[in-house]
Coordinates of C-alpha atoms in Angstrom, one line a residue:
M153 CA 31.0 -0.3 -32.4
S154 CA 28.4 -2.2 -30.5
L155 CA 24.8 -1.6 -31.5
S156 CA 22.0 -1.1 -28.9
Y157 CA 20.4 -4.6 -29.5
A158 CA 20.2 -7.5 -27.2
H159 CA 18.5 -10.9 -27.4
G160 CA 17.7 -12.7 -24.2
T161 CA 19.1 -16.2 -24.3
G162 CA 18.5 -19.0 -21.8
S163 CA 18.5 -22.7 -21.3
T164 CA 14.9 -22.8 -20.2
A165 CA 12.3 -23.2 -23.0
L166 CA 9.1 -21.2 -23.3
L167 CA 6.0 -22.8 -21.9
G168 CA 3.4 -24.0 -24.4
D169 CA 0.6 -24.5 -21.9
T170 CA -2.6 -22.6 -21.4
I171 CA -2.9 -21.1 -17.9
G172 CA -5.3 -23.9 -16.9
Q173 CA -2.9 -26.6 -18.0
N174 CA 0.0 -25.0 -16.2
L175 CA -2.1 -24.8 -13.0
D176 CA -2.9 -28.5 -13.3
R177 CA 0.8 -29.2 -13.3
A178 CA 1.2 -27.4 -10.0
V179 CA -1.8 -29.0 -8.5
A180 CA -0.6 -32.5 -9.5
A181 CA 2.9 -31.9 -8.3
H182 CA 2.2 -30.1 -5.0
P183 CA -1.4 -30.8 -3.9
G184 CA -0.8 -30.2 -0.2
R185 CA 1.2 -27.0 -0.5
E186 CA -0.5 -23.7 0.2
A187 CA -1.5 -21.9 -3.0
L188 CA -3.4 -18.8 -1.7
V189 CA -3.8 -17.0 1.6
D190 CA -6.4 -14.2 1.9
V191 CA -5.2 -12.6 5.1
P192 CA -8.1 -10.2 5.7
S193 CA -10.7 -13.0 5.6
G194 CA -8.5 -15.6 7.1
R195 CA -9.1 -18.0 4.3
R196 CA -6.5 -20.3 2.8
W197 CA -6.3 -22.9 0.1
T198 CA -3.9 -25.7 -0.7
Y199 CA -3.1 -26.3 -4.4
A200 CA -5.6 -29.2 -4.4
E201 CA -8.3 -26.9 -2.8
F202 CA -7.4 -24.0 -5.1
G203 CA -7.6 -26.1 -8.2
A204 CA -11.0 -27.4 -7.1
A205 CA -12.3 -23.9 -6.3
V206 CA -11.1 -22.7 -9.7
D207 CA -12.9 -25.6 -11.4
R208 CA -16.1 -25.0 -9.6
L209 CA -16.1 -21.3 -10.5
A210 CA -15.2 -22.2 -14.1
R211 CA -18.2 -24.6 -14.3
G212 CA -20.3 -21.9 -12.7
F213 CA -19.4 -19.5 -15.5
M214 CA -20.2 -22.1 -18.1
G215 CA -23.5 -22.8 -16.2
I216 CA -24.6 -19.2 -16.7
G217 CA -23.8 -19.3 -20.4
V218 CA -20.2 -17.9 -20.6
A219 CA -18.8 -19.1 -23.9
K220 CA -15.2 -19.2 -25.2
G221 CA -14.2 -15.6 -26.1
D222 CA -16.9 -13.9 -24.0
R223 CA -15.6 -11.0 -22.0
V224 CA -15.9 -11.3 -18.2
G225 CA -15.2 -8.0 -16.3
I226 CA -13.6 -8.0 -12.9
W227 CA -14.0 -4.7 -11.0
A228 CA -12.8 -5.5 -7.5
V229 CA -10.1 -4.8 -4.9
N230 CA -7.5 -7.4 -4.1
C231 CA -9.2 -10.5 -2.7
A232 CA -9.3 -14.3 -3.1
E233 CA -12.3 -14.0 -5.5
W234 CA -10.3 -11.8 -7.9
V235 CA -7.7 -14.6 -8.1
L236 CA -10.3 -17.3 -8.6
V237 CA -11.9 -15.3 -11.4
Q238 CA -8.5 -14.9 -13.1
Y239 CA -7.9 -18.7 -13.3
A240 CA -11.5 -19.8 -13.8
T241 CA -12.0 -17.5 -16.9
A242 CA -8.7 -18.7 -18.3
R243 CA -9.8 -22.3 -17.8
I244 CA -12.9 -21.9 -20.0
G245 CA -11.4 -19.6 -22.7
A246 CA -13.2 -16.5 -21.5
I247 CA -11.4 -13.2 -21.7
M248 CA -11.1 -11.4 -18.4
V249 CA -11.3 -7.7 -18.5
N250 CA -9.5 -5.9 -15.7
I251 CA -11.3 -2.8 -14.5
N252 CA -9.5 -0.3 -12.2
P253 CA -11.2 -0.1 -8.8
A254 CA -10.7 3.7 -8.8
Y255 CA -12.8 4.1 -12.0
R256 CA -15.8 6.4 -11.8
A257 CA -19.0 6.0 -13.8
H258 CA -18.0 7.3 -17.2
E259 CA -14.7 5.3 -17.2
L260 CA -16.6 2.1 -16.2
E261 CA -19.2 2.6 -18.9
F262 CA -16.5 3.1 -21.6
V263 CA -14.7 -0.1 -20.7
L264 CA -17.9 -2.2 -20.4
R265 CA -19.0 -1.0 -23.8
Q266 CA -15.7 -1.0 -25.6
A267 CA -14.8 -4.6 -24.5
G268 CA -18.4 -5.8 -24.9
V269 CA -18.4 -7.2 -21.3
S270 CA -21.3 -9.6 -20.8
V271 CA -20.7 -10.7 -17.2
L272 CA -19.3 -8.5 -14.5
C273 CA -17.8 -9.6 -11.2
A274 CA -17.5 -6.8 -8.7
S275 CA -16.8 -5.7 -5.1
Q276 CA -19.8 -4.2 -3.5
R277 CA -18.0 -1.1 -2.3
H278 CA -14.5 0.2 -1.4
K279 CA -13.6 3.4 0.4
S280 CA -15.7 6.1 -1.2
S281 CA -16.9 4.0 -4.1
D282 CA -20.3 2.4 -4.0
Y283 CA -19.9 -0.1 -6.9
R284 CA -23.5 -1.1 -6.9
A285 CA -24.7 2.5 -7.4
L286 CA -22.1 3.1 -10.1
V287 CA -23.1 -0.1 -12.0
E288 CA -26.8 0.9 -11.8
Q289 CA -25.9 4.4 -13.1
V290 CA -24.4 3.0 -16.3
R291 CA -26.2 -0.3 -16.8
A292 CA -28.9 1.2 -19.1
N293 CA -26.2 2.3 -21.5
C294 CA -24.5 -1.2 -21.6
P295 CA -27.1 -3.4 -23.2
G296 CA -24.5 -6.3 -23.6
L297 CA -24.1 -6.6 -19.9
R298 CA -26.2 -9.7 -19.0
S299 CA -25.4 -10.3 -15.4
V300 CA -23.5 -8.7 -12.4
H301 CA -22.2 -10.8 -9.5
Y302 CA -21.2 -9.0 -6.3
I303 CA -18.6 -10.6 -4.0
D304 CA -20.1 -11.7 -0.6
D305 CA -23.6 -11.5 -2.0
S306 CA -26.3 -13.9 -3.1
S307 CA -25.6 -12.9 -6.7
W308 CA -22.1 -14.4 -6.2
D309 CA -23.6 -17.6 -4.8
A310 CA -25.6 -17.8 -8.1
L311 CA -22.3 -18.3 -9.9
T312 CA -21.2 -21.3 -7.8
D313 CA -24.8 -22.6 -7.6
A314 CA -24.7 -22.9 -11.4
A315 CA -21.7 -25.2 -11.3
P316 CA -23.5 -28.6 -10.8
A317 CA -25.3 -28.1 -14.1
V318 CA -21.9 -28.5 -15.9
T319 CA -20.0 -31.8 -15.7
D320 CA -16.3 -32.3 -15.4
A321 CA -16.4 -33.8 -18.8
Q322 CA -18.0 -30.7 -20.3
L323 CA -15.3 -28.5 -18.6
A324 CA -12.6 -30.8 -20.0
A325 CA -14.1 -30.6 -23.5
R326 CA -14.1 -26.8 -23.3
E327 CA -10.4 -26.8 -22.2
A328 CA -9.6 -29.1 -25.1
E329 CA -10.7 -26.3 -27.5
L330 CA -8.2 -23.8 -26.2
S331 CA -4.9 -22.7 -27.6
C332 CA -2.1 -21.0 -25.7
D333 CA -2.3 -18.2 -28.3
D334 CA -6.0 -17.4 -27.5
P335 CA -6.7 -14.0 -25.9
V336 CA -7.3 -14.4 -22.2
N337 CA -7.0 -10.9 -20.7
I338 CA -7.8 -7.2 -21.7
Q339 CA -6.1 -4.5 -19.6
Y340 CA -6.8 -0.9 -20.3
T341 CA -4.1 1.7 -20.6
S342 CA -4.8 5.4 -20.5
G343 CA -4.9 6.7 -24.1
T344 CA -3.3 9.8 -25.6
T345 CA -6.6 10.2 -27.5
G346 CA -8.5 10.8 -24.3
F347 CA -9.8 7.2 -24.0
P348 CA -8.1 4.1 -22.7
K349 CA -7.0 1.3 -25.1
G350 CA -7.5 -2.4 -24.3
A351 CA -4.2 -4.2 -24.5
T352 CA -5.2 -7.8 -25.4
L353 CA -3.0 -10.5 -24.0
S354 CA -2.8 -14.3 -24.6
H355 CA -2.1 -17.3 -22.3
H356 CA 1.3 -17.5 -24.0
N357 CA 2.0 -13.8 -23.3
I358 CA 1.3 -13.6 -19.6
L359 CA 2.0 -17.1 -18.5
N360 CA 5.5 -17.1 -19.9
N361 CA 6.2 -13.6 -18.6
G362 CA 5.1 -14.5 -15.1
Y363 CA 7.1 -17.7 -15.3
F364 CA 10.4 -16.0 -16.4
V365 CA 10.0 -13.1 -14.0
G366 CA 9.8 -15.8 -11.3
E367 CA 12.8 -17.7 -12.8
M368 CA 14.9 -14.6 -12.5
I369 CA 14.5 -14.4 -8.8
G370 CA 14.7 -18.2 -8.2
Y371 CA 11.1 -19.1 -7.3
S372 CA 10.2 -22.6 -6.2
E373 CA 7.4 -24.3 -4.3
Q374 CA 9.2 -23.1 -1.1
D375 CA 8.4 -19.4 -1.8
R376 CA 5.6 -17.4 -0.4
V377 CA 4.9 -14.1 -2.3
C378 CA 3.3 -11.1 -0.5
I379 CA 1.3 -9.2 -3.2
P380 CA 0.2 -5.7 -2.0
V381 CA 0.2 -4.3 -5.5
P382 CA -3.1 -4.2 -7.4
F383 CA -4.3 -7.4 -9.2
Y384 CA -5.9 -5.2 -11.9
H385 CA -2.3 -4.3 -13.0
C386 CA 0.0 -6.8 -14.7
F387 CA 2.2 -6.3 -11.6
G388 CA -0.2 -8.1 -9.4
M389 CA -1.9 -10.7 -11.7
V390 CA 1.1 -11.6 -13.9
M391 CA 4.3 -10.9 -11.9
G392 CA 2.5 -11.8 -8.7
N393 CA -0.1 -14.5 -9.3
L394 CA 1.2 -16.2 -12.4
A395 CA 4.9 -16.1 -11.3
A396 CA 3.7 -17.9 -8.1
T397 CA 1.5 -20.6 -9.6
S398 CA 3.9 -21.4 -12.4
H399 CA 6.4 -22.3 -9.6
A400 CA 3.8 -23.8 -7.2
A401 CA 4.6 -21.0 -4.8
C402 CA 2.0 -19.4 -2.5
M403 CA 0.2 -16.1 -3.2
V404 CA -0.4 -14.0 0.0
V405 CA -3.0 -11.2 -0.2
P406 CA -2.2 -8.8 2.7
A407 CA -5.1 -6.3 2.3
P408 CA -7.8 -5.2 -0.2
S409 CA -5.6 -2.2 -1.2
F410 CA -2.1 -1.1 -0.1
D411 CA -1.7 -0.8 3.7
P412 CA 2.0 -0.7 4.9
E413 CA 1.2 -2.1 8.3
A414 CA -1.0 -4.9 6.9
T415 CA 1.8 -5.7 4.4
L416 CA 4.5 -6.1 7.0
R417 CA 2.3 -8.0 9.3
A418 CA 1.5 -10.4 6.5
V419 CA 5.2 -10.9 5.7
E420 CA 5.8 -11.7 9.4
D421 CA 2.8 -13.9 10.1
E422 CA 2.9 -15.8 6.8
R423 CA 6.7 -16.0 6.7
C424 CA 6.8 -14.5 3.2
T425 CA 10.0 -14.9 1.2
S426 CA 9.2 -12.3 -1.5
L427 CA 7.6 -8.8 -1.4
Y428 CA 6.4 -6.6 -4.2
G429 CA 5.9 -2.9 -4.5
V430 CA 6.5 0.4 -6.2
P431 CA 9.2 2.5 -4.5
T432 CA 6.6 4.7 -2.7
M433 CA 5.2 1.5 -1.1
F434 CA 8.6 0.4 0.2
I435 CA 9.2 4.0 1.5
A436 CA 5.9 3.9 3.4
E437 CA 6.8 0.6 5.0
L438 CA 10.3 1.7 5.9
N439 CA 8.9 4.9 7.5
L440 CA 6.3 3.2 9.7
P441 CA 6.9 4.2 13.4
G442 CA 7.0 0.5 14.4
F443 CA 9.0 -0.7 11.4
A444 CA 11.8 -2.2 13.5
S445 CA 9.4 -4.4 15.4
Y446 CA 8.4 -6.5 12.4
D447 CA 10.2 -9.8 11.9
L448 CA 11.1 -9.7 8.2
T449 CA 13.9 -12.3 8.4
S450 CA 11.9 -14.7 6.1
L451 CA 12.3 -12.3 3.2
R452 CA 14.8 -13.2 0.5
T453 CA 13.7 -11.4 -2.6
G454 CA 11.0 -9.3 -4.2
I455 CA 10.2 -7.0 -7.1
M456 CA 10.3 -3.2 -7.3
A457 CA 8.9 -1.6 -10.4
G458 CA 6.8 1.4 -11.6
S459 CA 9.5 4.1 -11.2
P460 CA 13.2 4.4 -10.4
C461 CA 14.3 3.5 -6.9
P462 CA 16.4 6.1 -4.9
V463 CA 19.8 4.6 -3.9
E464 CA 19.2 5.2 -0.2
V465 CA 15.8 3.4 -0.3
M466 CA 17.4 0.4 -2.1
K467 CA 20.1 0.2 0.5
R468 CA 17.5 0.0 3.3
V469 CA 15.4 -2.5 1.5
V470 CA 18.4 -4.8 1.1
S471 CA 19.8 -4.3 4.6
E472 CA 16.7 -3.6 6.8
M473 CA 14.1 -5.7 5.0
N474 CA 16.5 -8.7 4.3
M475 CA 15.8 -8.5 0.6
S476 CA 19.3 -9.2 -0.6
E477 CA 18.0 -10.5 -4.0
V478 CA 15.4 -7.8 -4.7
S479 CA 14.9 -7.3 -8.4
I480 CA 14.0 -4.2 -10.6
C481 CA 11.6 -4.8 -13.5
Y482 CA 10.8 -2.6 -16.5
G483 CA 8.0 -3.0 -19.0
M484 CA 4.5 -2.0 -20.0
T485 CA 1.1 -3.5 -20.1
E486 CA 1.4 -4.1 -23.9
T487 CA 4.4 -6.4 -23.2
S488 CA 2.8 -8.6 -20.6
P489 CA 4.5 -6.6 -18.9
V490 CA 8.2 -7.2 -18.3
S491 CA 10.9 -6.8 -20.9
T492 CA 14.0 -6.2 -18.7
Q493 CA 14.9 -7.2 -15.2
T494 CA 17.9 -7.0 -12.9
R495 CA 19.4 -10.4 -11.8
R496 CA 19.7 -11.8 -8.3
D497 CA 23.5 -11.1 -8.2
D498 CA 23.4 -7.6 -9.7
D499 CA 25.1 -5.0 -7.5
L500 CA 23.5 -1.8 -6.0
E501 CA 24.6 0.3 -8.9
R502 CA 22.7 -1.8 -11.5
R503 CA 19.6 -2.0 -9.3
T504 CA 19.4 1.8 -8.8
S505 CA 20.7 3.3 -12.1
T506 CA 19.4 0.7 -14.6
V507 CA 16.3 -1.5 -15.3
G508 CA 18.4 -4.5 -15.9
R509 CA 18.9 -6.7 -18.9
V510 CA 16.6 -8.3 -21.4
L511 CA 14.6 -11.3 -20.3
P512 CA 15.1 -14.7 -21.9
H513 CA 13.4 -15.1 -25.3
V514 CA 12.8 -11.4 -25.6
E515 CA 14.6 -8.9 -27.9
V516 CA 15.2 -5.2 -27.2
K517 CA 16.8 -2.5 -29.3
V518 CA 17.2 1.3 -29.1
I519 CA 16.5 3.2 -32.3
D520 CA 16.7 6.7 -33.7
P521 CA 13.0 7.7 -33.5
A522 CA 13.3 9.6 -36.8
T523 CA 14.9 6.9 -38.9
G524 CA 14.2 3.7 -37.1
V525 CA 17.9 2.8 -37.3
T526 CA 19.4 1.0 -34.3
V527 CA 21.8 3.5 -32.5
P528 CA 25.2 2.7 -31.0
R529 CA 25.4 1.6 -27.3
G530 CA 25.4 4.6 -25.0
E531 CA 23.3 6.7 -27.3
A532 CA 19.8 7.6 -26.4
G533 CA 16.8 6.6 -28.6
E534 CA 13.4 4.9 -28.4
L535 CA 13.3 1.6 -26.7
C536 CA 11.6 -1.2 -28.7
T537 CA 10.9 -4.8 -27.7
R538 CA 9.9 -7.9 -29.6
G539 CA 9.1 -11.5 -28.7
Y540 CA 6.5 -13.8 -27.1
S541 CA 5.5 -10.9 -24.7
V542 CA 4.2 -8.4 -27.2
M543 CA 0.4 -8.1 -27.0
L544 CA -2.0 -9.5 -29.6
G545 CA -3.1 -5.9 -30.2
Y546 CA -5.5 -3.3 -28.8
W547 CA -9.0 -4.7 -28.5
D548 CA -11.0 -3.8 -31.6
E549 CA -8.6 -1.1 -32.6
P550 CA -6.4 -2.3 -35.5
E551 CA -5.2 1.2 -36.4
K552 CA -4.0 2.0 -32.9
T553 CA -2.3 -1.4 -32.8
A554 CA -0.5 -0.6 -36.1
E555 CA 0.8 2.6 -34.5
A556 CA 2.3 0.8 -31.6
V557 CA 3.5 -2.5 -33.2
D558 CA 5.4 -2.2 -36.5
A559 CA 5.5 -4.6 -39.4
G560 CA 8.5 -6.4 -37.8
R561 CA 6.4 -7.0 -34.6
W562 CA 8.5 -4.6 -32.6
M563 CA 6.6 -2.8 -29.9
H564 CA 7.5 0.9 -29.7
T565 CA 7.5 1.8 -26.1
G566 CA 7.7 5.6 -26.5
D567 CA 10.4 5.6 -23.8
L568 CA 13.8 7.1 -24.3
A569 CA 16.6 4.8 -23.2
T570 CA 20.3 4.0 -23.5
M571 CA 21.9 0.6 -23.6
R572 CA 25.2 0.3 -21.8
E573 CA 28.0 -1.9 -22.9
D574 CA 27.1 -4.5 -20.3
G575 CA 23.6 -4.7 -21.9
C576 CA 21.8 -3.0 -19.0
L577 CA 19.2 -0.4 -20.0
Q578 CA 18.8 3.1 -18.5
I579 CA 15.5 4.9 -19.0
V580 CA 16.3 8.5 -19.6
G581 CA 13.0 10.1 -20.5
R582 CA 9.8 9.6 -22.5
I583 CA 8.9 10.4 -26.0
K584 CA 5.3 10.3 -25.1
D585 CA 4.0 12.7 -22.4
M586 CA 3.1 10.0 -20.0
I587 CA 3.2 10.9 -16.4
I588 CA 4.1 8.1 -13.9
R589 CA 2.6 9.1 -10.5
G590 CA 3.3 6.6 -7.7
G591 CA 3.5 3.8 -10.2
E592 CA 0.3 4.7 -12.0
N593 CA 0.5 5.6 -15.7
V594 CA -1.3 8.8 -16.5
Y595 CA -1.7 10.2 -20.0
P596 CA -2.2 14.0 -20.0
R597 CA -4.5 14.0 -23.1
E598 CA -7.2 12.1 -21.3
I599 CA -7.3 14.7 -18.5
E600 CA -7.1 17.6 -20.9
E601 CA -10.0 16.3 -23.0
F602 CA -12.0 16.1 -19.8
L603 CA -11.0 19.5 -18.5
Y604 CA -12.0 21.2 -21.8
S605 CA -15.6 20.6 -20.6
H606 CA -15.0 22.8 -17.5
P607 CA -17.0 26.1 -18.0
Q608 CA -14.2 28.3 -16.8
I609 CA -11.4 26.7 -18.9
A610 CA -10.6 28.0 -22.4
D611 CA -7.5 25.9 -23.0
V612 CA -5.5 23.5 -20.9
Q613 CA -2.2 21.6 -21.0
V614 CA -1.3 18.9 -18.4
V615 CA 2.3 18.0 -17.7
G616 CA 4.2 16.0 -15.1
V617 CA 6.5 17.8 -12.7
P618 CA 9.0 16.1 -10.3
D619 CA 7.6 15.2 -6.9
E620 CA 9.5 13.7 -4.0
K621 CA 6.8 11.4 -2.8
Y622 CA 5.1 10.2 -6.0
G623 CA 8.0 10.6 -8.5
E624 CA 5.8 12.9 -10.6
E625 CA 2.8 15.1 -9.9
I626 CA 0.1 16.3 -12.2
L627 CA 0.1 20.0 -13.1
A628 CA -2.7 21.6 -15.1
C629 CA -1.7 24.8 -16.9
V630 CA -5.0 26.6 -17.7
V631 CA -6.0 29.5 -19.9
P632 CA -9.2 30.8 -18.3
R633 CA -12.2 31.8 -20.3
D634 CA -12.5 35.0 -18.2
P635 CA -9.1 36.2 -16.9
A636 CA -10.9 38.0 -14.1
D637 CA -12.5 34.8 -12.9
P638 CA -10.0 32.0 -13.2
P639 CA -10.8 28.5 -11.7
A640 CA -9.2 27.5 -8.4
L641 CA -7.3 24.3 -7.9
E642 CA -10.0 23.0 -5.5
D643 CA -12.7 23.7 -8.1
I644 CA -10.8 21.7 -10.7
A645 CA -10.0 18.9 -8.3
A646 CA -13.7 18.6 -7.3
F647 CA -14.8 18.7 -10.9
C648 CA -12.4 15.8 -11.7
R649 CA -13.1 13.7 -8.6
E650 CA -16.7 13.0 -9.8
R651 CA -15.6 11.6 -13.1
L652 CA -11.9 10.6 -13.0
A653 CA -9.9 8.1 -11.0
H654 CA -8.2 9.8 -8.0
Y655 CA -4.7 9.4 -9.4
K656 CA -5.6 11.4 -12.5
V657 CA -6.7 14.5 -10.5
P658 CA -4.4 17.5 -10.9
R659 CA -2.6 18.4 -7.7
R660 CA -1.1 21.7 -9.0
L661 CA -2.6 24.5 -11.1
E662 CA -1.0 27.4 -13.0
I663 CA -3.1 30.1 -14.6
V664 CA -1.4 31.3 -17.9
D665 CA -2.2 33.7 -20.7
T666 CA -0.7 31.5 -23.5
F667 CA 1.4 28.4 -24.0
P668 CA 4.9 28.2 -25.4
M669 CA 4.6 27.0 -29.1
T670 CA 6.8 25.4 -31.7
V671 CA 7.1 27.0 -35.1
S672 CA 4.7 24.4 -36.4
G673 CA 2.1 25.4 -33.8
K674 CA 2.5 22.6 -31.3
V675 CA 2.6 23.3 -27.6
R676 CA 6.1 22.9 -26.1
K677 CA 5.2 20.7 -23.1
I678 CA 8.9 20.3 -22.2
E679 CA 9.1 24.0 -21.7
L680 CA 6.1 24.0 -19.5
R681 CA 7.6 21.2 -17.4
E682 CA 10.9 23.1 -17.1
R683 CA 9.2 26.4 -16.2
Y684 CA 7.1 24.9 -13.4
T685 CA 9.6 22.4 -12.0
R686 CA 10.4 23.3 -8.4
G687 CA 13.9 22.9 -7.4

């Protein structure tokens, strides 16, 4: 009997560099190759130019007093400045805090306070969000926030203007103080307690994860990676940016946020060899009226992650988008993020029914959630992972960390999985109630806690129900305070839009008298899901 345990072996050793040291290697080896192309602004940098720009911004941060270990927030859409902040903060030992561009005021305030952000870099506005107004709304409650620097504004120039006050020798001395095990990034994941938790990641965590994800799809300095997925997720900044720079490949930013036309145009114009996305992004691209007119012959590979890919979509991605080596990845923010990945030569069945095999230098096992014992292959249980990729912990929350990472350093994912005899893993459900809507992780408890403050709601349970477009959609099951005056879906949506990111807003509503309960008094969410799942 084979047990559901696998250890990723490989002939390539883990990197012992900091992110700055690794970038230096790429700059030295390929100074003239393109490192970054920001399509909307028309700007482009060779590796030599990118390295110089990173150094200048790093010295600018030092010039305004950013010390090792200080938290620098980045609240912006995809742009070149986002990438520069990522590498500049890493170079000086600051900890970059990713802030979701969709956050509203109370979410922004929570992150700024919980992480102790002292310097914030931000877009000025995007779509309906006026970032300046939102920052001013919360600033009085964030006394630790010393300065805010808006992209394309004089306040941004103040950063680079501070660079001459710091010498190259001083920057080098700061870098010499850094260890690859130092924290370099905090990413917030929605929390089941109603508040997000800050997964704290080291240079070693994310640099190696990006590097090995790139290794699995054969990256080299010849590759040009189109990254339409958000940088504030590990998908963009680790699997995208760090996978590229650790192989001296080129990062291509097609648009500030996902735009299917801009993405395909960037692939064509920049001759991209790799394209990223969640399945809904690829579906949007394939369904463009002018899809056939784009020249995608430069594509070779790419990564699809976030939710399972329908077989027919995968067939079209391979045949019509020329992505014969496209890869499926599975992971979570707390594991930097990727634990398993399909390989370049895996067949269609593995790419559509599994999330691949364990990465090199990572372990996975499937356990009985009740006993912790590893189950036989083919049997469902909780997926756990261990290795260099497991986070340092949740920022300033040791108890929450201990709940997620056990004494053996195994990260408990909360996902139900089976391991096949060939070592491939299939995700069959979730122990936690997490909803994955269009690649965004949504935790019902956070929405429930917020909706409890609605004047017409006495009780509420939020569940995910299947949706053809987004994979899952958010359903709010509500017990009204006054059965004769129940809230309407639009009222609840409007109430949420002011305070919650758009992807957390319920799209369906059911008015109920009571909830199905277990003998011990817990709500049976699985029964709610089954009851309201539309065929």
